[in-house]
Short mmCIF file of C-alpha atoms in Angstrom, two decimals:
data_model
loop_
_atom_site.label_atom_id
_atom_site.label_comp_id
_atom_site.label_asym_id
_atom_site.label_seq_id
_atom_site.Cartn_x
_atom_site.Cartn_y
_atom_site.Cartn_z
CA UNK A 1 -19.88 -18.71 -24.34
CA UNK A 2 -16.74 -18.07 -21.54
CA UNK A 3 -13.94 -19.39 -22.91
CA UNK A 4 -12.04 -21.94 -20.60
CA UNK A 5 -9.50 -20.98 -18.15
CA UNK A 6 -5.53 -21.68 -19.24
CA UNK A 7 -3.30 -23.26 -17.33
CA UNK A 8 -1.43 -20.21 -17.19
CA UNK A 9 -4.44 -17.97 -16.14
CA UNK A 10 -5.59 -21.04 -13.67
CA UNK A 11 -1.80 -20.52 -12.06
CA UNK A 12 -2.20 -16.97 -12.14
CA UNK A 13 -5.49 -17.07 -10.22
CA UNK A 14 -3.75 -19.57 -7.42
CA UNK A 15 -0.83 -17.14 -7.28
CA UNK A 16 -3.23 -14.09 -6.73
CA UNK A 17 -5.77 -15.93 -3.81
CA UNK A 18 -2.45 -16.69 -2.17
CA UNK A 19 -1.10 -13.32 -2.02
CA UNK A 20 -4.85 -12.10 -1.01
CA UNK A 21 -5.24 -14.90 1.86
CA UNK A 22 -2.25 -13.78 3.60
CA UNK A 23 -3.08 -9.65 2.56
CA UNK A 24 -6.13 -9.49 4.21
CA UNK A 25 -6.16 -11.52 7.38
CA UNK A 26 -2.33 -9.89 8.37
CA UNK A 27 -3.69 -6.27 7.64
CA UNK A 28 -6.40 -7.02 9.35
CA UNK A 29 -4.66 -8.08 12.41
CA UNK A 30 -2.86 -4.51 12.25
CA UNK A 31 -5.96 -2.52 12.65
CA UNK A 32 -7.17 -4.88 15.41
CA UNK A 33 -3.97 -4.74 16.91
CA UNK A 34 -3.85 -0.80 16.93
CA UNK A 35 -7.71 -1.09 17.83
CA UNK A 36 -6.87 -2.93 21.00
CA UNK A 37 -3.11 -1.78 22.32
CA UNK A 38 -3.38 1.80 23.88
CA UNK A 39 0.83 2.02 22.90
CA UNK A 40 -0.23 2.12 19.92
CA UNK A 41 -2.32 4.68 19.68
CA UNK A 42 -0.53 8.00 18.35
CA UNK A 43 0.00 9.61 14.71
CA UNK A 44 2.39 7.16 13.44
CA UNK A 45 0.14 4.26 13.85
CA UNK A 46 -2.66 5.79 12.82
CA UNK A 47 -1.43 6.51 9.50
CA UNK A 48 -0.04 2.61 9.66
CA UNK A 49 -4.06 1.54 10.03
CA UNK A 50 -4.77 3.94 6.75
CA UNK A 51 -1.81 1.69 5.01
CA UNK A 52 -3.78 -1.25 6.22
CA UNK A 53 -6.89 -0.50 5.30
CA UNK A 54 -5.13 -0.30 2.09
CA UNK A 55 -3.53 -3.42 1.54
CA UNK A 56 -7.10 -4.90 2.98
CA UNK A 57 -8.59 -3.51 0.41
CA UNK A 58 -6.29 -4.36 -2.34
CA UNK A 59 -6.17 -8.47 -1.10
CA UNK A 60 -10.30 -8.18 -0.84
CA UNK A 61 -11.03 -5.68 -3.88
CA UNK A 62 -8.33 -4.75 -6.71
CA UNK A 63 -6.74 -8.44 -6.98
CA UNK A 64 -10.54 -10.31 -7.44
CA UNK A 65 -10.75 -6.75 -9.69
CA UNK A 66 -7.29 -8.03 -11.38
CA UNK A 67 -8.05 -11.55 -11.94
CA UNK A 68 -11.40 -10.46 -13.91
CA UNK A 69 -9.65 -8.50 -15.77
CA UNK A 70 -6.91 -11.27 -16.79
CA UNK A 71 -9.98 -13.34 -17.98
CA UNK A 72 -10.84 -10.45 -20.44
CA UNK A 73 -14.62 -10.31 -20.51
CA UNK A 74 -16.23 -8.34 -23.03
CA UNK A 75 -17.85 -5.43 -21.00
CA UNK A 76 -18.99 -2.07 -21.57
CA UNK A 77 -15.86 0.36 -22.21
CA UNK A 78 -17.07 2.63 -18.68
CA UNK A 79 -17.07 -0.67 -16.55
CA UNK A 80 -14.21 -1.53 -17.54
CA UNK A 81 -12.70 1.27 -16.42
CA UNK A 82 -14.51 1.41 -13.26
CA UNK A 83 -13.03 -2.09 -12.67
CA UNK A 84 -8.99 -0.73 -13.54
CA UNK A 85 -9.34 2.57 -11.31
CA UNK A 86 -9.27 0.61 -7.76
CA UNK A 87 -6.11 -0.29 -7.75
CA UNK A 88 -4.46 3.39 -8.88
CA UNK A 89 -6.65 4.58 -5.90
CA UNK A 90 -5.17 2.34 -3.84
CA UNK A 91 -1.58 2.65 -4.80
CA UNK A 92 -1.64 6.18 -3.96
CA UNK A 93 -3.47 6.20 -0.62
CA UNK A 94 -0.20 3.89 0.04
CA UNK A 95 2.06 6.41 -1.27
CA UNK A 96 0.31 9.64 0.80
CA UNK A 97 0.11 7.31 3.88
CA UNK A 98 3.93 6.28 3.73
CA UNK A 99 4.63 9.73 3.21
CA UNK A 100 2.51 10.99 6.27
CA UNK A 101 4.69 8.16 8.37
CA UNK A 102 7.55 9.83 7.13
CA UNK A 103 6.68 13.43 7.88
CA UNK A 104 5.69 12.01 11.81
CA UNK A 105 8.68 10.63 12.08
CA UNK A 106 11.15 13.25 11.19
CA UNK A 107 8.74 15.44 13.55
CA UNK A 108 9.28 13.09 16.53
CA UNK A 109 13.05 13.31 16.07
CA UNK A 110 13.35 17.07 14.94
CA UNK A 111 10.75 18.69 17.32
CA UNK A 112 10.33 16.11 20.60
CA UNK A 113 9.05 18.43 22.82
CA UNK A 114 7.03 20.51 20.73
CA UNK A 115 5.44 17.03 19.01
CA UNK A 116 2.14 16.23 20.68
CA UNK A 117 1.05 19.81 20.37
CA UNK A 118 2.07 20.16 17.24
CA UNK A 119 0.99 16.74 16.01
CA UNK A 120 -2.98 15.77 17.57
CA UNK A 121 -4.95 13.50 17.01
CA UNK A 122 -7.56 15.66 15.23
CA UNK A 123 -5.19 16.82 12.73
CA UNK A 124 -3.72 13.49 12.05
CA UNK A 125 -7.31 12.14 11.58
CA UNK A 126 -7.30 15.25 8.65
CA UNK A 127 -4.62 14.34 6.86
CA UNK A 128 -5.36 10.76 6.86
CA UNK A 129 -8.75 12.30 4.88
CA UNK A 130 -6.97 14.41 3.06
CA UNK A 131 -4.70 11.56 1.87
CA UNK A 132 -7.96 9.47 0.99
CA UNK A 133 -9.35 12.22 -0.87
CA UNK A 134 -6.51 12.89 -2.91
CA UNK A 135 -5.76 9.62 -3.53
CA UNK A 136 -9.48 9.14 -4.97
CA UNK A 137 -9.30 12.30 -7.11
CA UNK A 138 -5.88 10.84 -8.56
CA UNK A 139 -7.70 7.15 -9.31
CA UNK A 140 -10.34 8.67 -10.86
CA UNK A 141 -9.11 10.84 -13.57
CA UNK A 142 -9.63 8.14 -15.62
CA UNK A 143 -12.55 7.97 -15.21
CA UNK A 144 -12.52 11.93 -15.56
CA UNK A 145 -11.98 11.42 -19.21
CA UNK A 146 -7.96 10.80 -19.40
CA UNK A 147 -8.47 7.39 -21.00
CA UNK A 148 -8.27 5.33 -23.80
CA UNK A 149 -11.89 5.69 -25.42
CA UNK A 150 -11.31 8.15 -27.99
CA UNK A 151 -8.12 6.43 -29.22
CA UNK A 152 -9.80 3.05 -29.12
CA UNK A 153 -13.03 4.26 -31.25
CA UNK A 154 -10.63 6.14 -33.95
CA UNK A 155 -8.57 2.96 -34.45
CA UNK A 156 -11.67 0.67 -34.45
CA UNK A 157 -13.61 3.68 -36.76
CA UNK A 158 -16.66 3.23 -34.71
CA UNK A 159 -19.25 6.02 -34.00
CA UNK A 160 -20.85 4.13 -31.81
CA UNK A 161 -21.76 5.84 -28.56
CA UNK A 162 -20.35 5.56 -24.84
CA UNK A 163 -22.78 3.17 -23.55
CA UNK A 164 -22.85 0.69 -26.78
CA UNK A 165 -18.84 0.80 -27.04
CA UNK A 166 -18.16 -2.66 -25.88
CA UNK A 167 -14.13 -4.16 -25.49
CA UNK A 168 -13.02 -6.69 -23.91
CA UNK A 169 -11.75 -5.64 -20.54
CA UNK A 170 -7.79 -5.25 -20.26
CA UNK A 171 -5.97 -2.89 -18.30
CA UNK A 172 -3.94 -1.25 -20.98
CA UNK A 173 -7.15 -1.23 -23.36
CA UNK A 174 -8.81 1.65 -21.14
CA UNK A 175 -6.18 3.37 -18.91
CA UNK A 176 -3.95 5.34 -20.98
CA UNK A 177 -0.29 5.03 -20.77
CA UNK A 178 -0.06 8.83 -20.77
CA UNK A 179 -1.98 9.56 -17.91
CA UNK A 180 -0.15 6.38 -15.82
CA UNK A 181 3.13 7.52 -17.21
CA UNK A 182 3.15 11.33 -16.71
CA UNK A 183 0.83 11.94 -14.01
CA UNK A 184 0.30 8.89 -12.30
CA UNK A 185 4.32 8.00 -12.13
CA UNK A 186 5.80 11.71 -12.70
CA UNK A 187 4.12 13.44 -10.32
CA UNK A 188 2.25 10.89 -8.04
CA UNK A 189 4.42 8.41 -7.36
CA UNK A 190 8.07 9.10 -7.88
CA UNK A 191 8.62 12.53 -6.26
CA UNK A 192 6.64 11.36 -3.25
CA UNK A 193 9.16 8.48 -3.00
CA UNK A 194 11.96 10.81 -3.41
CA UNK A 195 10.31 13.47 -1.14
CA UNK A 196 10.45 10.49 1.71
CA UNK A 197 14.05 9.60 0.63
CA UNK A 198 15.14 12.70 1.80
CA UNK A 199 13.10 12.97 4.63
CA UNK A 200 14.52 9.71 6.01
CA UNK A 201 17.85 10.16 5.60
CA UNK A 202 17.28 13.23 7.87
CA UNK A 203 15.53 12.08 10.27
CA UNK A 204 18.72 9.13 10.49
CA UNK A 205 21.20 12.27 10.47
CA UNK A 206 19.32 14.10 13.10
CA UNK A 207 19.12 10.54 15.44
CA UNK A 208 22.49 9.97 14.84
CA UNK A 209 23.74 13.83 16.18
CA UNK A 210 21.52 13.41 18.82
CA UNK A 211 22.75 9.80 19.90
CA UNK A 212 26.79 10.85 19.63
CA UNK A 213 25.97 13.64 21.57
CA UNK A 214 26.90 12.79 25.84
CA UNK A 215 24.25 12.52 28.16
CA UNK A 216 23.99 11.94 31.90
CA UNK A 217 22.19 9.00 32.12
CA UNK A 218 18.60 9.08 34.15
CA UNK A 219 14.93 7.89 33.14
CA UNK A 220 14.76 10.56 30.76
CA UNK A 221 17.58 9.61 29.10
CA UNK A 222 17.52 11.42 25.52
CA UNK A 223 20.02 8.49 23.70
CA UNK A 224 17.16 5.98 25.08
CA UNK A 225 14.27 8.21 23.22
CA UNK A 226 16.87 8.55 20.06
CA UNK A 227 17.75 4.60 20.07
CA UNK A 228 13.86 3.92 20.16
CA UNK A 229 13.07 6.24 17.44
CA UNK A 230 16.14 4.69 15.33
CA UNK A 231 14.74 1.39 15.68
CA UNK A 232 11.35 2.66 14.52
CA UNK A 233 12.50 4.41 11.49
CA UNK A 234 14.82 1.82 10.20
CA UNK A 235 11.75 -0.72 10.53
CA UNK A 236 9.49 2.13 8.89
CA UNK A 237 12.51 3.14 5.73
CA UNK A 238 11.89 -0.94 5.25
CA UNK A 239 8.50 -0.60 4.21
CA UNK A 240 9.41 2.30 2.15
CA UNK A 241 12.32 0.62 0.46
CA UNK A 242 9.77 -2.92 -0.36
CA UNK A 243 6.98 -0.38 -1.35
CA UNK A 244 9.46 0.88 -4.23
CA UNK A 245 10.97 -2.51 -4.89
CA UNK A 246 7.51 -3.78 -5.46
CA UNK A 247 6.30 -0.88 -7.06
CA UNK A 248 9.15 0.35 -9.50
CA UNK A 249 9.22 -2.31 -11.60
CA UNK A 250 5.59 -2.12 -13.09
CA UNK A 251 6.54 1.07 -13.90
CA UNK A 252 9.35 1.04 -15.41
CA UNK A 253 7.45 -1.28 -18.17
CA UNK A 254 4.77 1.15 -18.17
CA UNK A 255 7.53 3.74 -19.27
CA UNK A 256 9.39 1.15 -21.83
CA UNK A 257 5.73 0.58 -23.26
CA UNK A 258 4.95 4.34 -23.75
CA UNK A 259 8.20 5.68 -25.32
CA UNK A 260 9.31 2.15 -27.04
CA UNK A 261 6.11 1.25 -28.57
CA UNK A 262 8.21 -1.27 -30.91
CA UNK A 263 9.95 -2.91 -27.69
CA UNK A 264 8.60 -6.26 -26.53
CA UNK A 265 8.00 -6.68 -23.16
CA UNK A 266 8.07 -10.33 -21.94
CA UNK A 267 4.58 -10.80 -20.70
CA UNK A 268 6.26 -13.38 -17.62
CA UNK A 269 8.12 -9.62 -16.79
CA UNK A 270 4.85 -7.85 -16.75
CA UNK A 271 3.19 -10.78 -14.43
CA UNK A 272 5.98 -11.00 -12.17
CA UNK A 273 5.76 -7.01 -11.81
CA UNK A 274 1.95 -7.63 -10.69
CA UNK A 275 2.64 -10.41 -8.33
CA UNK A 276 5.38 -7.77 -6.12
CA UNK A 277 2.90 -4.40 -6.77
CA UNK A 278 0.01 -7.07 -5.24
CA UNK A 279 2.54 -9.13 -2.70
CA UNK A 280 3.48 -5.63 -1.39
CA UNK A 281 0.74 -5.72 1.10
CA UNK A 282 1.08 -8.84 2.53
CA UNK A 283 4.70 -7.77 3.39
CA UNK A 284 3.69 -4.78 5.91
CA UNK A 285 2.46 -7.14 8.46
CA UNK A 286 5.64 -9.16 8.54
CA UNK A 287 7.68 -6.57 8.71
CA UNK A 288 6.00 -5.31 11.99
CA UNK A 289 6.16 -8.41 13.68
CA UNK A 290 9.78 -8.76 13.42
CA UNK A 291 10.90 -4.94 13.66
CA UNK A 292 8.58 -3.24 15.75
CA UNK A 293 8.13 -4.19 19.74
CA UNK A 294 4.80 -2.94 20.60
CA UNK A 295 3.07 -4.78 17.14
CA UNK A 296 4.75 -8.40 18.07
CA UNK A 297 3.23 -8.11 21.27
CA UNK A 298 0.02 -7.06 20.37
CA UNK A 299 -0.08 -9.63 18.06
CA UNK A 300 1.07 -12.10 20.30
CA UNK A 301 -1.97 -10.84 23.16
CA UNK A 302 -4.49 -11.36 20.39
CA UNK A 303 -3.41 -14.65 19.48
CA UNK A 304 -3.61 -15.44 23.42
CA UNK A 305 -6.58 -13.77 24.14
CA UNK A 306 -8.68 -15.29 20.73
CA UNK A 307 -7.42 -18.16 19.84
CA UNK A 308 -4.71 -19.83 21.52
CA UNK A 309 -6.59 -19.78 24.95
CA UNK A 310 -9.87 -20.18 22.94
CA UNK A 311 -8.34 -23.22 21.68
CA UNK A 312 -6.86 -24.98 24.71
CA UNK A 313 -10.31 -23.94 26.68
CA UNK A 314 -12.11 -25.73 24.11
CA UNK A 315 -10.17 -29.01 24.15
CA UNK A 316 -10.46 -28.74 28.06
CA UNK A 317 -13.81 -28.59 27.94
CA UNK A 318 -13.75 -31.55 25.61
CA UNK A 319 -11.31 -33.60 28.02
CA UNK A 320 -13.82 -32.42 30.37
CA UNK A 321 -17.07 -33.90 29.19
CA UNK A 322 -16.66 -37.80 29.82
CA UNK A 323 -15.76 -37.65 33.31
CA UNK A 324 -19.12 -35.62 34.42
#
């Protein structure tokens, strides 16, 4: 028999649909409004669309995933794990994708002449692959046999085989802390965030000589080109900084758990880590629609074209209807 939801879990559940009901429809709007603005159109926003499909994915995949896996069903020891690796994909086709933002934007700033021929549309459509792919091989080592299964059948003493090894179906029962401690967090996550650091506070050193520099002002005026991409950036180094605020603190427990195994971790900590790594992308879409120009008035000519206008037509027609 399923044992009955409690309170807690039933409040953990209504958090989770809340964070995926404004995830997916506000990514979604991103990729439609890329889809339909021609300005927005180059690398940059490209590599914004793989972010989205991202956070999509995590509000319509990893946080139904999650809340299955807070109910703790007793499943084969394999599904489980298939059910934990989404979200490690995910999380790093974030991280590869933020980092390919950053890379295009210290390129726009550093080499402005040289950039469309340096940076095309074919090779941007590469390394958003590229990013996808490694981001899957990452997810999947788990699944590649860095897990939990060996340790979990020598503390149990079971011989049992793969397929019979049944558990019930926690994160932390199959993913080894290890593997999301060393390679997952060592070399996956915080380096690239460091990496992008850097590369942002370059690319604001390199506006900022460019912008104190005098210019004679025309059309082509360089400070214009340098104040645009300063805007940009900042906006961009935002979603950076609430990508590591949301993501650091998950682990950072991860890394208490592994080298303080007698520490106790309030488990309110651990849920309020999930509830930022998960919030995380619903707070993209925001930030575009207050920071960057060309995505508040795309959004703006959707919700015109679709359903504002769809809207007032419709009562119209209604209005309409008695008088004929």
């Amino acid at each position: 028999m399923a044992h009955p939801v409690s309170a807690f879990q039933a409040a953990y559940i209504s958090i989770e649909v809340l964070i995926a009901l404004v995830s997916v429809p506000g990514n979604i709007l991103v990729i439609w409004a890329v889809k339909m603005n021609q300005a927005l159109r180059d690398a940059t926003f490209c590599f914004i669309v793989s972010l989205a499909v991202a956070d999509v994915a995590v509000g319509a995949l990893v946080i139904p995933l999650a809340i299955i896996i807070n109910i703790g069903p007793q499943t084969e020891f394999y599904s489980c794990l298939m059910v934990a690796c989404p979200v490690l994909i995910l999380t790093e086709s974030s991280i590869l994708a933020l980092l390919a933002i950053a890379v295009d934007r210290y390129l726009r700033v550093k080499i402005p002449v040289r950039y469309k021929s340096v940076v095309t549309p074919r090779r941007a459509a590469v390394a958003i692959a590229c990013c996808w792919i490694i981001s899957f091989l990452v997810g999947l080592t788990p699944m590649f046999g860095w897990n939990n299964l060996n340790k979990m059948q020598r503390t149990q003493e079971l011989n049992a085989s793969h397929t019979e090894f049944v558990i019930k179906c926690q994160f932390e029962t199959v993913i080894s802390m290890e593997y999301m401690v060393y390679f997952n967090f060592f070399v996956w996550v915080l380096p690239p965030l460091l990496l992008m650091l850097l590369i942002y506070l370059e690319v604001f050193n390199l506006i900022r000589k460019q912008l104190n520099k005098k210019v004679s002002s025309s059309s082509n005026d360089p400070q214009k080109y340098y104040g645009k991409e300063l805007k940009i950036a900042k906006s961009l180094a935002l979603v950076l900084f609430l990508f590591a605020l949301s993501w650091l603190p998950l682990h950072i427990l991860n890394c208490i758990t592994l080298f303080c195994p007698s520490c106790e971790t309030p488990h309110i900590l651990t849920y309020i880590a999930i509830f930022l790594t998960h919030g995380n992308s619903a707070m993209n879409p925001i930030v575009y629609a207050f920071r960057i120009k060309k995505f508040r008035t795309a959004f703006l000519q959707i919700w015109n074209q679709y359903f504002c206008c769809k809207t007032n037509k419709n009562a119209s027609t209604t209005m309409a209807e008695p008088g004929n």
